[in-house]
């Protein structure tokens, strides 16, 4: 089972450039999430999609946009990258709501450096 | 707003010791609590998931407990091995959006 797949694994951007981080899951999960992980700050939620067709802001959404392309795919876009967006980005998914809450599955991460 | 704290931030033990990692949370209205392992430069691997109605979960040498009333969870690792060296993260799940709030992690080093 592939689980949650993120591409690319590494990326270097210049300030002001744009890029899209891709995430796909093959577990038929309803909910998908984007987190960033920074030293001393832990993991913080950027955006999430509770179900196909919906997206909501998390704790640190500024400078990002997301698209839930279909049930499998959830992309994160940086329109104009800034050095403060240098981080490790993780995509995650879970089966979703409905009264019983399931655990999360995480991708292996995208290490982004903005220079 | 939920806040999750993990103590200690770092721990170094000799191989073979039994050890306990602590996780505390401020809002006891959680759906579940999940423990993850993260190796350097890698993603998060789920270790144990405890539902709010459960008191503990076990997997091999790992045992996680949950006490909602006191806002605490512990991860017990029996007979630690050098391969257990990693950062351990706990995360509380509070609401219907299924958003996790993470602790800062405990960096564990098991010395041979």
JSON list of N, CA, C and O in Angstrom, two decimals, chain A residues 31 33 35 37 42-43 45 48 50 57-59 90 94 96-97 100-109 111, chain B residues 1 31-32 34 36 38 40-46 49 51 89 93 95-104:
[
{"chain": "A", "resi": 31, "resn": "UNK", "atom": "N", "xyz": [-10.87, 12.87, 4.60]},
{"chain": "A", "resi": 31, "resn": "UNK", "atom": "CA", "xyz": [-10.27, 14.12, 5.07]},
{"chain": "A", "resi": 31, "resn": "UNK", "atom": "C", "xyz": [-8.78, 14.15, 4.79]},
{"chain": "A", "resi": 31, "resn": "UNK", "atom": "O", "xyz": [-8.08, 13.15, 4.97]},
{"chain": "A", "resi": 33, "resn": "UNK", "atom": "N", "xyz": [-5.10, 16.89, 4.94]},
{"chain": "A", "resi": 33, "resn": "UNK", "atom": "CA", "xyz": [-4.53, 18.00, 5.71]},
{"chain": "A", "resi": 33, "resn": "UNK", "atom": "C", "xyz": [-3.15, 18.36, 5.19]},
{"chain": "A", "resi": 33, "resn": "UNK", "atom": "O", "xyz": [-2.42, 17.49, 4.71]},
{"chain": "A", "resi": 35, "resn": "UNK", "atom": "N", "xyz": [0.26, 20.19, 6.86]},
{"chain": "A", "resi": 35, "resn": "UNK", "atom": "CA", "xyz": [0.96, 20.70, 8.03]},
{"chain": "A", "resi": 35, "resn": "UNK", "atom": "C", "xyz": [2.34, 21.20, 7.60]},
{"chain": "A", "resi": 35, "resn": "UNK", "atom": "O", "xyz": [2.92, 20.71, 6.64]},
{"chain": "A", "resi": 37, "resn": "UNK", "atom": "N", "xyz": [6.24, 21.82, 9.49]},
{"chain": "A", "resi": 37, "resn": "UNK", "atom": "CA", "xyz": [7.01, 21.52, 10.69]},
{"chain": "A", "resi": 37, "resn": "UNK", "atom": "C", "xyz": [8.27, 22.37, 10.70]},
{"chain": "A", "resi": 37, "resn": "UNK", "atom": "O", "xyz": [9.07, 22.32, 9.77]},
{"chain": "A", "resi": 42, "resn": "UNK", "atom": "N", "xyz": [7.08, 22.96, 16.25]},
{"chain": "A", "resi": 42, "resn": "UNK", "atom": "CA", "xyz": [6.29, 21.75, 16.10]},
{"chain": "A", "resi": 42, "resn": "UNK", "atom": "C", "xyz": [5.55, 21.72, 14.78]},
{"chain": "A", "resi": 42, "resn": "UNK", "atom": "O", "xyz": [5.88, 22.43, 13.83]},
{"chain": "A", "resi": 43, "resn": "UNK", "atom": "N", "xyz": [4.52, 20.90, 14.72]},
{"chain": "A", "resi": 43, "resn": "UNK", "atom": "CA", "xyz": [3.69, 20.77, 13.52]},
{"chain": "A", "resi": 43, "resn": "UNK", "atom": "C", "xyz": [2.48, 21.68, 13.64]},
{"chain": "A", "resi": 43, "resn": "UNK", "atom": "O", "xyz": [1.77, 21.64, 14.65]},
{"chain": "A", "resi": 45, "resn": "UNK", "atom": "N", "xyz": [-1.04, 23.24, 11.55]},
{"chain": "A", "resi": 45, "resn": "UNK", "atom": "CA", "xyz": [-1.96, 22.99, 10.46]},
{"chain": "A", "resi": 45, "resn": "UNK", "atom": "C", "xyz": [-2.08, 24.22, 9.57]},
{"chain": "A", "resi": 45, "resn": "UNK", "atom": "O", "xyz": [-2.34, 25.33, 10.04]},
{"chain": "A", "resi": 48, "resn": "UNK", "atom": "N", "xyz": [-7.01, 22.36, 5.66]},
{"chain": "A", "resi": 48, "resn": "UNK", "atom": "CA", "xyz": [-7.52, 21.01, 5.63]},
{"chain": "A", "resi": 48, "resn": "UNK", "atom": "C", "xyz": [-8.77, 20.94, 4.77]},
{"chain": "A", "resi": 48, "resn": "UNK", "atom": "O", "xyz": [-9.39, 21.96, 4.46]},
{"chain": "A", "resi": 50, "resn": "UNK", "atom": "N", "xyz": [-12.09, 18.60, 4.98]},
{"chain": "A", "resi": 50, "resn": "UNK", "atom": "CA", "xyz": [-12.81, 17.58, 5.75]},
{"chain": "A", "resi": 50, "resn": "UNK", "atom": "C", "xyz": [-13.45, 16.56, 4.82]},
{"chain": "A", "resi": 50, "resn": "UNK", "atom": "O", "xyz": [-13.62, 15.40, 5.20]},
{"chain": "A", "resi": 57, "resn": "UNK", "atom": "N", "xyz": [-9.35, 26.89, 6.50]},
{"chain": "A", "resi": 57, "resn": "UNK", "atom": "CA", "xyz": [-8.08, 27.34, 7.01]},
{"chain": "A", "resi": 57, "resn": "UNK", "atom": "C", "xyz": [-7.74, 26.68, 8.33]},
{"chain": "A", "resi": 57, "resn": "UNK", "atom": "O", "xyz": [-8.61, 26.39, 9.15]},
{"chain": "A", "resi": 58, "resn": "UNK", "atom": "N", "xyz": [-6.45, 26.47, 8.51]},
{"chain": "A", "resi": 58, "resn": "UNK", "atom": "CA", "xyz": [-5.96, 25.98, 9.78]},
{"chain": "A", "resi": 58, "resn": "UNK", "atom": "C", "xyz": [-5.35, 27.10, 10.59]},
{"chain": "A", "resi": 58, "resn": "UNK", "atom": "O", "xyz": [-5.82, 28.24, 10.52]},
{"chain": "A", "resi": 59, "resn": "UNK", "atom": "N", "xyz": [-4.29, 26.79, 11.28]},
{"chain": "A", "resi": 59, "resn": "UNK", "atom": "CA", "xyz": [-3.64, 27.75, 12.18]},
{"chain": "A", "resi": 59, "resn": "UNK", "atom": "C", "xyz": [-2.80, 28.78, 11.46]},
{"chain": "A", "resi": 59, "resn": "UNK", "atom": "O", "xyz": [-2.72, 29.94, 11.87]},
{"chain": "A", "resi": 90, "resn": "UNK", "atom": "N", "xyz": [4.10, 18.48, 5.44]},
{"chain": "A", "resi": 90, "resn": "UNK", "atom": "CA", "xyz": [3.54, 17.13, 5.51]},
{"chain": "A", "resi": 90, "resn": "UNK", "atom": "C", "xyz": [2.07, 17.16, 5.12]},
{"chain": "A", "resi": 90, "resn": "UNK", "atom": "O", "xyz": [1.31, 18.01, 5.57]},
{"chain": "A", "resi": 94, "resn": "UNK", "atom": "N", "xyz": [-7.15, 11.08, 6.85]},
{"chain": "A", "resi": 94, "resn": "UNK", "atom": "CA", "xyz": [-7.85, 10.22, 7.79]},
{"chain": "A", "resi": 94, "resn": "UNK", "atom": "C", "xyz": [-9.20, 9.86, 7.19]},
{"chain": "A", "resi": 94, "resn": "UNK", "atom": "O", "xyz": [-9.70, 10.56, 6.32]},
{"chain": "A", "resi": 96, "resn": "UNK", "atom": "N", "xyz": [-12.11, 10.10, 8.30]},
{"chain": "A", "resi": 96, "resn": "UNK", "atom": "CA", "xyz": [-13.02, 11.23, 8.36]},
{"chain": "A", "resi": 96, "resn": "UNK", "atom": "C", "xyz": [-13.99, 11.15, 9.51]},
{"chain": "A", "resi": 96, "resn": "UNK", "atom": "O", "xyz": [-13.85, 10.37, 10.43]},
{"chain": "A", "resi": 97, "resn": "UNK", "atom": "N", "xyz": [-14.97, 11.99, 9.45]},
{"chain": "A", "resi": 97, "resn": "UNK", "atom": "CA", "xyz": [-15.93, 12.15, 10.54]},
{"chain": "A", "resi": 97, "resn": "UNK", "atom": "C", "xyz": [-17.06, 11.14, 10.40]},
{"chain": "A", "resi": 97, "resn": "UNK", "atom": "O", "xyz": [-16.95, 10.15, 9.71]},
{"chain": "A", "resi": 100, "resn": "UNK", "atom": "N", "xyz": [-17.23, 8.58, 14.55]},
{"chain": "A", "resi": 100, "resn": "UNK", "atom": "CA", "xyz": [-16.10, 7.82, 15.06]},
{"chain": "A", "resi": 100, "resn": "UNK", "atom": "C", "xyz": [-14.86, 8.33, 14.39]},
{"chain": "A", "resi": 100, "resn": "UNK", "atom": "O", "xyz": [-14.79, 8.37, 13.17]},
{"chain": "A", "resi": 101, "resn": "UNK", "atom": "N", "xyz": [-13.92, 8.74, 15.17]},
{"chain": "A", "resi": 101, "resn": "UNK", "atom": "CA", "xyz": [-12.76, 9.43, 14.63]},
{"chain": "A", "resi": 101, "resn": "UNK", "atom": "C", "xyz": [-11.59, 8.46, 14.50]},
{"chain": "A", "resi": 101, "resn": "UNK", "atom": "O", "xyz": [-11.27, 7.74, 15.43]},
{"chain": "A", "resi": 102, "resn": "UNK", "atom": "N", "xyz": [-10.95, 8.50, 13.36]},
{"chain": "A", "resi": 102, "resn": "UNK", "atom": "CA", "xyz": [-9.87, 7.58, 13.07]},
{"chain": "A", "resi": 102, "resn": "UNK", "atom": "C", "xyz": [-8.53, 8.24, 13.19]},
{"chain": "A", "resi": 102, "resn": "UNK", "atom": "O", "xyz": [-8.41, 9.44, 13.29]},
{"chain": "A", "resi": 103, "resn": "UNK", "atom": "N", "xyz": [-7.50, 7.46, 13.15]},
{"chain": "A", "resi": 103, "resn": "UNK", "atom": "CA", "xyz": [-6.16, 7.98, 13.21]},
{"chain": "A", "resi": 103, "resn": "UNK", "atom": "C", "xyz": [-5.72, 8.56, 11.88]},
{"chain": "A", "resi": 103, "resn": "UNK", "atom": "O", "xyz": [-6.38, 8.39, 10.86]},
{"chain": "A", "resi": 104, "resn": "UNK", "atom": "N", "xyz": [-4.63, 9.26, 11.92]},
{"chain": "A", "resi": 104, "resn": "UNK", "atom": "CA", "xyz": [-4.06, 9.89, 10.75]},
{"chain": "A", "resi": 104, "resn": "UNK", "atom": "C", "xyz": [-2.97, 9.04, 10.12]},
{"chain": "A", "resi": 104, "resn": "UNK", "atom": "O", "xyz": [-2.26, 8.34, 10.82]},
{"chain": "A", "resi": 105, "resn": "UNK", "atom": "N", "xyz": [-2.81, 9.20, 8.79]},
{"chain": "A", "resi": 105, "resn": "UNK", "atom": "CA", "xyz": [-1.66, 8.66, 8.07]},
{"chain": "A", "resi": 105, "resn": "UNK", "atom": "C", "xyz": [-0.94, 9.84, 7.42]},
{"chain": "A", "resi": 105, "resn": "UNK", "atom": "O", "xyz": [-1.57, 10.65, 6.75]},
{"chain": "A", "resi": 106, "resn": "UNK", "atom": "N", "xyz": [0.37, 9.89, 7.62]},
{"chain": "A", "resi": 106, "resn": "UNK", "atom": "CA", "xyz": [1.17, 10.99, 7.09]},
{"chain": "A", "resi": 106, "resn": "UNK", "atom": "C", "xyz": [2.02, 10.56, 5.90]},
{"chain": "A", "resi": 106, "resn": "UNK", "atom": "O", "xyz": [2.45, 9.40, 5.83]},
{"chain": "A", "resi": 107, "resn": "UNK", "atom": "N", "xyz": [2.27, 11.52, 5.00]},
{"chain": "A", "resi": 107, "resn": "UNK", "atom": "CA", "xyz": [3.24, 11.33, 3.95]},
{"chain": "A", "resi": 107, "resn": "UNK", "atom": "C", "xyz": [4.65, 11.53, 4.48]},
{"chain": "A", "resi": 107, "resn": "UNK", "atom": "O", "xyz": [4.84, 11.87, 5.65]},
{"chain": "A", "resi": 108, "resn": "UNK", "atom": "N", "xyz": [5.63, 11.33, 3.61]},
{"chain": "A", "resi": 108, "resn": "UNK", "atom": "CA", "xyz": [7.03, 11.41, 4.03]},
{"chain": "A", "resi": 108, "resn": "UNK", "atom": "C", "xyz": [7.58, 12.82, 4.02]},
{"chain": "A", "resi": 108, "resn": "UNK", "atom": "O", "xyz": [8.71, 13.04, 4.45]},
{"chain": "A", "resi": 109, "resn": "UNK", "atom": "N", "xyz": [6.82, 13.78, 3.52]},
{"chain": "A", "resi": 109, "resn": "UNK", "atom": "CA", "xyz": [7.22, 15.18, 3.62]},
{"chain": "A", "resi": 109, "resn": "UNK", "atom": "C", "xyz": [7.87, 15.75, 2.38]},
{"chain": "A", "resi": 109, "resn": "UNK", "atom": "O", "xyz": [8.44, 15.02, 1.56]},
{"chain": "A", "resi": 111, "resn": "UNK", "atom": "N", "xyz": [10.64, 18.82, 1.72]},
{"chain": "A", "resi": 111, "resn": "UNK", "atom": "CA", "xyz": [11.56, 19.77, 2.36]},
{"chain": "A", "resi": 111, "resn": "UNK", "atom": "C", "xyz": [11.76, 20.94, 1.41]},
{"chain": "A", "resi": 111, "resn": "UNK", "atom": "O", "xyz": [12.36, 20.78, 0.35]},
{"chain": "B", "resi": 1, "resn": "UNK", "atom": "N", "xyz": [-8.46, 27.02, 23.18]},
{"chain": "B", "resi": 1, "resn": "UNK", "atom": "CA", "xyz": [-7.58, 26.39, 22.20]},
{"chain": "B", "resi": 1, "resn": "UNK", "atom": "C", "xyz": [-6.77, 25.28, 22.88]},
{"chain": "B", "resi": 1, "resn": "UNK", "atom": "O", "xyz": [-6.21, 25.50, 23.94]},
{"chain": "B", "resi": 31, "resn": "UNK", "atom": "N", "xyz": [-11.39, 13.55, 21.02]},
{"chain": "B", "resi": 31, "resn": "UNK", "atom": "CA", "xyz": [-11.93, 12.34, 20.41]},
{"chain": "B", "resi": 31, "resn": "UNK", "atom": "C", "xyz": [-10.96, 11.18, 20.56]},
{"chain": "B", "resi": 31, "resn": "UNK", "atom": "O", "xyz": [-11.34, 10.05, 20.81]},
{"chain": "B", "resi": 32, "resn": "UNK", "atom": "N", "xyz": [-9.70, 11.50, 20.35]},
{"chain": "B", "resi": 32, "resn": "UNK", "atom": "CA", "xyz": [-8.67, 10.48, 20.52]},
{"chain": "B", "resi": 32, "resn": "UNK", "atom": "C", "xyz": [-7.32, 11.14, 20.68]},
{"chain": "B", "resi": 32, "resn": "UNK", "atom": "O", "xyz": [-7.19, 12.37, 20.55]},
{"chain": "B", "resi": 34, "resn": "UNK", "atom": "N", "xyz": [-3.14, 10.35, 19.59]},
{"chain": "B", "resi": 34, "resn": "UNK", "atom": "CA", "xyz": [-2.31, 9.49, 18.76]},
{"chain": "B", "resi": 34, "resn": "UNK", "atom": "C", "xyz": [-0.84, 9.74, 19.08]},
{"chain": "B", "resi": 34, "resn": "UNK", "atom": "O", "xyz": [-0.43, 10.89, 19.23]},
{"chain": "B", "resi": 36, "resn": "UNK", "atom": "N", "xyz": [3.04, 9.23, 17.64]},
{"chain": "B", "resi": 36, "resn": "UNK", "atom": "CA", "xyz": [3.79, 9.04, 16.40]},
{"chain": "B", "resi": 36, "resn": "UNK", "atom": "C", "xyz": [5.28, 8.93, 16.72]},
{"chain": "B", "resi": 36, "resn": "UNK", "atom": "O", "xyz": [5.76, 9.45, 17.73]},
{"chain": "B", "resi": 38, "resn": "UNK", "atom": "N", "xyz": [8.98, 9.81, 14.76]},
{"chain": "B", "resi": 38, "resn": "UNK", "atom": "CA", "xyz": [9.59, 10.47, 13.61]},
{"chain": "B", "resi": 38, "resn": "UNK", "atom": "C", "xyz": [11.10, 10.29, 13.67]},
{"chain": "B", "resi": 38, "resn": "UNK", "atom": "O", "xyz": [11.75, 10.72, 14.62]},
{"chain": "B", "resi": 40, "resn": "UNK", "atom": "N", "xyz": [14.90, 11.09, 12.05]},
{"chain": "B", "resi": 40, "resn": "UNK", "atom": "CA", "xyz": [15.47, 12.30, 11.47]},
{"chain": "B", "resi": 40, "resn": "UNK", "atom": "C", "xyz": [15.28, 12.37, 9.96]},
{"chain": "B", "resi": 40, "resn": "UNK", "atom": "O", "xyz": [15.62, 11.44, 9.24]},
{"chain": "B", "resi": 41, "resn": "UNK", "atom": "N", "xyz": [14.73, 13.49, 9.49]},
{"chain": "B", "resi": 41, "resn": "UNK", "atom": "CA", "xyz": [14.55, 13.69, 8.06]},
{"chain": "B", "resi": 41, "resn": "UNK", "atom": "C", "xyz": [13.43, 12.87, 7.45]},
{"chain": "B", "resi": 41, "resn": "UNK", "atom": "O", "xyz": [13.31, 12.83, 6.22]},
{"chain": "B", "resi": 42, "resn": "UNK", "atom": "N", "xyz": [12.63, 12.25, 8.28]},
{"chain": "B", "resi": 42, "resn": "UNK", "atom": "CA", "xyz": [11.58, 11.37, 7.76]},
{"chain": "B", "resi": 42, "resn": "UNK", "atom": "C", "xyz": [10.20, 11.88, 8.16]},
{"chain": "B", "resi": 42, "resn": "UNK", "atom": "O", "xyz": [10.05, 12.86, 8.89]},
{"chain": "B", "resi": 43, "resn": "UNK", "atom": "N", "xyz": [9.17, 11.17, 7.68]},
{"chain": "B", "resi": 43, "resn": "UNK", "atom": "CA", "xyz": [7.81, 11.51, 8.04]},
{"chain": "B", "resi": 43, "resn": "UNK", "atom": "C", "xyz": [7.40, 10.92, 9.36]},
{"chain": "B", "resi": 43, "resn": "UNK", "atom": "O", "xyz": [8.22, 10.38, 10.10]},
{"chain": "B", "resi": 44, "resn": "UNK", "atom": "N", "xyz": [6.12, 11.00, 9.66]},
{"chain": "B", "resi": 44, "resn": "UNK", "atom": "CA", "xyz": [5.58, 10.51, 10.93]},
{"chain": "B", "resi": 44, "resn": "UNK", "atom": "C", "xyz": [4.99, 9.13, 10.74]},
{"chain": "B", "resi": 44, "resn": "UNK", "atom": "O", "xyz": [4.21, 8.90, 9.81]},
{"chain": "B", "resi": 45, "resn": "UNK", "atom": "N", "xyz": [5.36, 8.23, 11.63]},
{"chain": "B", "resi": 45, "resn": "UNK", "atom": "CA", "xyz": [4.81, 6.88, 11.63]},
{"chain": "B", "resi": 45, "resn": "UNK", "atom": "C", "xyz": [3.89, 6.73, 12.83]},
{"chain": "B", "resi": 45, "resn": "UNK", "atom": "O", "xyz": [4.30, 6.97, 13.97]},
{"chain": "B", "resi": 46, "resn": "UNK", "atom": "N", "xyz": [2.65, 6.32, 12.59]},
{"chain": "B", "resi": 46, "resn": "UNK", "atom": "CA", "xyz": [1.71, 6.15, 13.70]},
{"chain": "B", "resi": 46, "resn": "UNK", "atom": "C", "xyz": [2.09, 4.94, 14.53]},
{"chain": "B", "resi": 46, "resn": "UNK", "atom": "O", "xyz": [2.37, 3.86, 13.99]},
{"chain": "B", "resi": 49, "resn": "UNK", "atom": "N", "xyz": [-3.05, 4.59, 18.67]},
{"chain": "B", "resi": 49, "resn": "UNK", "atom": "CA", "xyz": [-4.20, 5.50, 18.69]},
{"chain": "B", "resi": 49, "resn": "UNK", "atom": "C", "xyz": [-5.10, 5.08, 19.83]},
{"chain": "B", "resi": 49, "resn": "UNK", "atom": "O", "xyz": [-5.51, 3.93, 19.90]},
{"chain": "B", "resi": 51, "resn": "UNK", "atom": "N", "xyz": [-8.68, 5.88, 21.62]},
{"chain": "B", "resi": 51, "resn": "UNK", "atom": "CA", "xyz": [-9.95, 6.59, 21.54]},
{"chain": "B", "resi": 51, "resn": "UNK", "atom": "C", "xyz": [-10.30, 7.14, 22.92]},
{"chain": "B", "resi": 51, "resn": "UNK", "atom": "O", "xyz": [-9.82, 6.65, 23.94]},
{"chain": "B", "resi": 89, "resn": "UNK", "atom": "N", "xyz": [6.13, 11.94, 19.12]},
{"chain": "B", "resi": 89, "resn": "UNK", "atom": "CA", "xyz": [5.16, 13.03, 19.14]},
{"chain": "B", "resi": 89, "resn": "UNK", "atom": "C", "xyz": [3.80, 12.51, 19.57]},
{"chain": "B", "resi": 89, "resn": "UNK", "atom": "O", "xyz": [3.37, 11.43, 19.13]},
{"chain": "B", "resi": 93, "resn": "UNK", "atom": "N", "xyz": [-6.80, 15.03, 19.18]},
{"chain": "B", "resi": 93, "resn": "UNK", "atom": "CA", "xyz": [-7.82, 15.31, 18.17]},
{"chain": "B", "resi": 93, "resn": "UNK", "atom": "C", "xyz": [-9.09, 15.78, 18.88]},
{"chain": "B", "resi": 93, "resn": "UNK", "atom": "O", "xyz": [-9.70, 15.02, 19.62]},
{"chain": "B", "resi": 95, "resn": "UNK", "atom": "N", "xyz": [-11.99, 17.95, 17.51]},
{"chain": "B", "resi": 95, "resn": "UNK", "atom": "CA", "xyz": [-13.28, 18.37, 17.00]},
{"chain": "B", "resi": 95, "resn": "UNK", "atom": "C", "xyz": [-13.63, 17.68, 15.69]},
{"chain": "B", "resi": 95, "resn": "UNK", "atom": "O", "xyz": [-12.87, 16.89, 15.17]},
{"chain": "B", "resi": 96, "resn": "UNK", "atom": "N", "xyz": [-14.80, 18.00, 15.18]},
{"chain": "B", "resi": 96, "resn": "UNK", "atom": "CA", "xyz": [-15.32, 17.29, 14.02]},
{"chain": "B", "resi": 96, "resn": "UNK", "atom": "C", "xyz": [-14.49, 17.52, 12.78]},
{"chain": "B", "resi": 96, "resn": "UNK", "atom": "O", "xyz": [-14.61, 16.77, 11.82]},
{"chain": "B", "resi": 97, "resn": "UNK", "atom": "N", "xyz": [-13.66, 18.55, 12.78]},
{"chain": "B", "resi": 97, "resn": "UNK", "atom": "CA", "xyz": [-12.77, 18.76, 11.64]},
{"chain": "B", "resi": 97, "resn": "UNK", "atom": "C", "xyz": [-11.58, 17.83, 11.66]},
{"chain": "B", "resi": 97, "resn": "UNK", "atom": "O", "xyz": [-10.78, 17.81, 10.74]},
{"chain": "B", "resi": 98, "resn": "UNK", "atom": "N", "xyz": [-11.50, 17.04, 12.71]},
{"chain": "B", "resi": 98, "resn": "UNK", "atom": "CA", "xyz": [-10.40, 16.09, 12.85]},
{"chain": "B", "resi": 98, "resn": "UNK", "atom": "C", "xyz": [-9.04, 16.75, 12.84]},
{"chain": "B", "resi": 98, "resn": "UNK", "atom": "O", "xyz": [-8.09, 16.20, 12.31]},
{"chain": "B", "resi": 99, "resn": "UNK", "atom": "N", "xyz": [-8.92, 17.92, 13.40]},
{"chain": "B", "resi": 99, "resn": "UNK", "atom": "CA", "xyz": [-7.63, 18.60, 13.42]},
{"chain": "B", "resi": 99, "resn": "UNK", "atom": "C", "xyz": [-6.83, 18.14, 14.61]},
{"chain": "B", "resi": 99, "resn": "UNK", "atom": "O", "xyz": [-7.31, 18.13, 15.74]},
{"chain": "B", "resi": 100, "resn": "UNK", "atom": "N", "xyz": [-5.59, 17.77, 14.34]},
{"chain": "B", "resi": 100, "resn": "UNK", "atom": "CA", "xyz": [-4.69, 17.35, 15.39]},
{"chain": "B", "resi": 100, "resn": "UNK", "atom": "C", "xyz": [-3.91, 18.54, 15.94]},
{"chain": "B", "resi": 100, "resn": "UNK", "atom": "O", "xyz": [-3.48, 19.40, 15.18]},
{"chain": "B", "resi": 101, "resn": "UNK", "atom": "N", "xyz": [-3.73, 18.56, 17.25]},
{"chain": "B", "resi": 101, "resn": "UNK", "atom": "CA", "xyz": [-2.83, 19.50, 17.88]},
{"chain": "B", "resi": 101, "resn": "UNK", "atom": "C", "xyz": [-1.65, 18.70, 18.42]},
{"chain": "B", "resi": 101, "resn": "UNK", "atom": "O", "xyz": [-1.85, 17.77, 19.22]},
{"chain": "B", "resi": 102, "resn": "UNK", "atom": "N", "xyz": [-0.46, 19.06, 17.98]},
{"chain": "B", "resi": 102, "resn": "UNK", "atom": "CA", "xyz": [0.73, 18.30, 18.32]},
{"chain": "B", "resi": 102, "resn": "UNK", "atom": "C", "xyz": [1.48, 18.89, 19.50]},
{"chain": "B", "resi": 102, "resn": "UNK", "atom": "O", "xyz": [1.51, 20.11, 19.69]},
{"chain": "B", "resi": 103, "resn": "UNK", "atom": "N", "xyz": [2.11, 18.00, 20.26]},
{"chain": "B", "resi": 103, "resn": "UNK", "atom": "CA", "xyz": [3.10, 18.42, 21.23]},
{"chain": "B", "resi": 103, "resn": "UNK", "atom": "C", "xyz": [4.42, 18.68, 20.53]},
{"chain": "B", "resi": 103, "resn": "UNK", "atom": "O", "xyz": [4.58, 18.37, 19.35]},
{"chain": "B", "resi": 104, "resn": "UNK", "atom": "N", "xyz": [5.38, 19.21, 21.28]},
{"chain": "B", "resi": 104, "resn": "UNK", "atom": "CA", "xyz": [6.67, 19.54, 20.70]},
{"chain": "B", "resi": 104, "resn": "UNK", "atom": "C", "xyz": [7.58, 18.34, 20.50]},
{"chain": "B", "resi": 104, "resn": "UNK", "atom": "O", "xyz": [8.62, 18.46, 19.83]}
]
